[in-house]
Tab-separated table of C-alpha atoms in Angstrom:
chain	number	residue	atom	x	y	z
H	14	UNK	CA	69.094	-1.616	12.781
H	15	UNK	CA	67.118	-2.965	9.689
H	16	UNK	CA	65.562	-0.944	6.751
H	17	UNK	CA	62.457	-2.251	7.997
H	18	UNK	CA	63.061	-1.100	11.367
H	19	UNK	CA	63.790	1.950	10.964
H	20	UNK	CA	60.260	2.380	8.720
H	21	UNK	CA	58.583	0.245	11.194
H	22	UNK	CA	59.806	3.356	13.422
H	23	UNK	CA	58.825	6.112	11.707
H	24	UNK	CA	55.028	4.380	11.190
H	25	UNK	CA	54.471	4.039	14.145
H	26	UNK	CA	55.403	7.576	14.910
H	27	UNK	CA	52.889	8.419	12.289
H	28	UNK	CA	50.156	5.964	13.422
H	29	UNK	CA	49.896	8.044	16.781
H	30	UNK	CA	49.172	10.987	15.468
H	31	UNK	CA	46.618	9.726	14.142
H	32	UNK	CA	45.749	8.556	17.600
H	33	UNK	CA	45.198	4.518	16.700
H	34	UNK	CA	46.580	2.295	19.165
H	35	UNK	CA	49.721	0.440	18.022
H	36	UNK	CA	49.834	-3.195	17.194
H	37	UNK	CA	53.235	-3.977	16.222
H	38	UNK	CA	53.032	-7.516	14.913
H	39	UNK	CA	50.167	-6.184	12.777
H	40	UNK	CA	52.268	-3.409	11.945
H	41	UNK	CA	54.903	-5.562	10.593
H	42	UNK	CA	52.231	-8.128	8.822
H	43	UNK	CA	51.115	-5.156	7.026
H	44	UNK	CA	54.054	-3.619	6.275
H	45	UNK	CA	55.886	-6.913	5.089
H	46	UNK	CA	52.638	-7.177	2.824
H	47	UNK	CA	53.619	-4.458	0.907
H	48	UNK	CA	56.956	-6.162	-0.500
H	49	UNK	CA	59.392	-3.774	-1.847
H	50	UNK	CA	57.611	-1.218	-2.400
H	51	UNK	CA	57.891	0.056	0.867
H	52	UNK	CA	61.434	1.009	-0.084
H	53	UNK	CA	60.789	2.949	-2.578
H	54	UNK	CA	60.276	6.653	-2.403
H	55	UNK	CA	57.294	7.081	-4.734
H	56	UNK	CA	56.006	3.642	-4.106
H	57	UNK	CA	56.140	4.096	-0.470
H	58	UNK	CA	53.237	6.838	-0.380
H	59	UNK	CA	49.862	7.028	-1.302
H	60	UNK	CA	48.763	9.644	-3.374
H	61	UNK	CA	45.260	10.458	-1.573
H	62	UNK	CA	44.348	13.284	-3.982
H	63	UNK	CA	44.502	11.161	-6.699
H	64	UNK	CA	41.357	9.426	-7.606
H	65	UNK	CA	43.204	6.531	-9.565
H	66	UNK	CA	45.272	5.838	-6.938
H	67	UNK	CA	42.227	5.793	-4.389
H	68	UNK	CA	40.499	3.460	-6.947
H	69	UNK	CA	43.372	0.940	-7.062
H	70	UNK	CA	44.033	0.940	-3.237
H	71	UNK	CA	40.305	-0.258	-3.318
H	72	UNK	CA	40.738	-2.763	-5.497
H	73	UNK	CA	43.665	-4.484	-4.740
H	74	UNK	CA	43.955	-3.827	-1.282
H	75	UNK	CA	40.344	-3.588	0.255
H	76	UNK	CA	39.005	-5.840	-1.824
H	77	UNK	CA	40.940	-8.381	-3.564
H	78	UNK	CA	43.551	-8.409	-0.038
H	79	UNK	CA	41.128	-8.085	2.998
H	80	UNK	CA	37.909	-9.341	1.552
H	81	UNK	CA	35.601	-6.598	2.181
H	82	UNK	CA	32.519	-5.598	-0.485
H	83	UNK	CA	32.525	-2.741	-2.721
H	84	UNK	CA	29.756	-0.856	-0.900
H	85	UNK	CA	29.669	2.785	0.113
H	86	UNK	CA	30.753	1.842	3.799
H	87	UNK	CA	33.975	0.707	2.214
H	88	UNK	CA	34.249	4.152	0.073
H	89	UNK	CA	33.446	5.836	3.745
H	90	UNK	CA	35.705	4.109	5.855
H	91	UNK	CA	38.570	4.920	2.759
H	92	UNK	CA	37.571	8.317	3.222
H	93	UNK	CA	37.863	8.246	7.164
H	94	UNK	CA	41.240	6.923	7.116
H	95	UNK	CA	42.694	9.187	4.532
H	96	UNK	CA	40.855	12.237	6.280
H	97	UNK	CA	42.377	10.719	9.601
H	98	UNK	CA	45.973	10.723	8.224
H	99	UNK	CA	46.720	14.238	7.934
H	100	UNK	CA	50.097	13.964	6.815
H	101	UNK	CA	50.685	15.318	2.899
H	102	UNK	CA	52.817	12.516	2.296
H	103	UNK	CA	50.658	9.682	3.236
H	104	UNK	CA	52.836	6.295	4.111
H	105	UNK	CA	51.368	2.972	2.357
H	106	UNK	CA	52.064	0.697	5.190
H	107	UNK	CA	50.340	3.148	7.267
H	108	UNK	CA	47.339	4.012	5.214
H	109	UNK	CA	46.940	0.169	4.717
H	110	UNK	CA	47.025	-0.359	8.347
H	111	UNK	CA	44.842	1.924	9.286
H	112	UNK	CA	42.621	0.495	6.981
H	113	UNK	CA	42.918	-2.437	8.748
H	114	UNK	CA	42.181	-1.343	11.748
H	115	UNK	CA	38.924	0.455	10.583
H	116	UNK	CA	37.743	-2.661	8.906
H	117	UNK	CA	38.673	-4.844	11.794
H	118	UNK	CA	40.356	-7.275	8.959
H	119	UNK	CA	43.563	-7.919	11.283
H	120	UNK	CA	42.752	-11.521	11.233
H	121	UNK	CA	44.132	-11.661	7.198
H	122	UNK	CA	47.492	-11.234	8.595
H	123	UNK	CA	48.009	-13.867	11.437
């Protein structure tokens, strides 16, 4: 078994308790999205408690990646999906799918 299967694994262990309905092709769109940094231990997580952080998932993710508008319905769904994940050490790949999911943006990655 892969590297990325076995992460591709333990997502998708997260993503139900979260209680999202799996898509595993979107799973692995969004994960390979991530490039390398999905193998890397402090790279790998998103640190939700960081404003920064928050900030730069916005920007490069929401906004620049998935096309959506800086408007407060972005900074609430952000909010949801961060509240939804209640894991202290919060996945990337999972946070960003989630995100897509919320957003209904699954369409950037076919």
């Amino acid at each position: 078994m892969s590297k990325l299967e076995k992460l591709l694994e333990k997502y998708a262990a997260d993503i139900e308790t979260v209680g999202e309905k799996l898509d595993q092709n979107l799973l692995r769109a969004v994960a390979k999205s991530c490039g390398p940094s999905i193998y890397r231990k402090d790279a790998s997580l998103v640190a939700a408690s960081d404003p920064k952080e928050v900030e730069r998932m916005k920007q490069n993710f929401c906004i620049k990646k998935l096309g959506i508008k800086d408007t407060p319905r972005l900074d609430e769904g952000i909010s949801e999906v961060l509240k939804s994940y209640k894991k202290r050490q919060k996945q990337r790949a999972v946070v960003y799918y989630l995100l897509v999911k919320r957003f209904k943006k699954g369409s950037v990655f076919k």
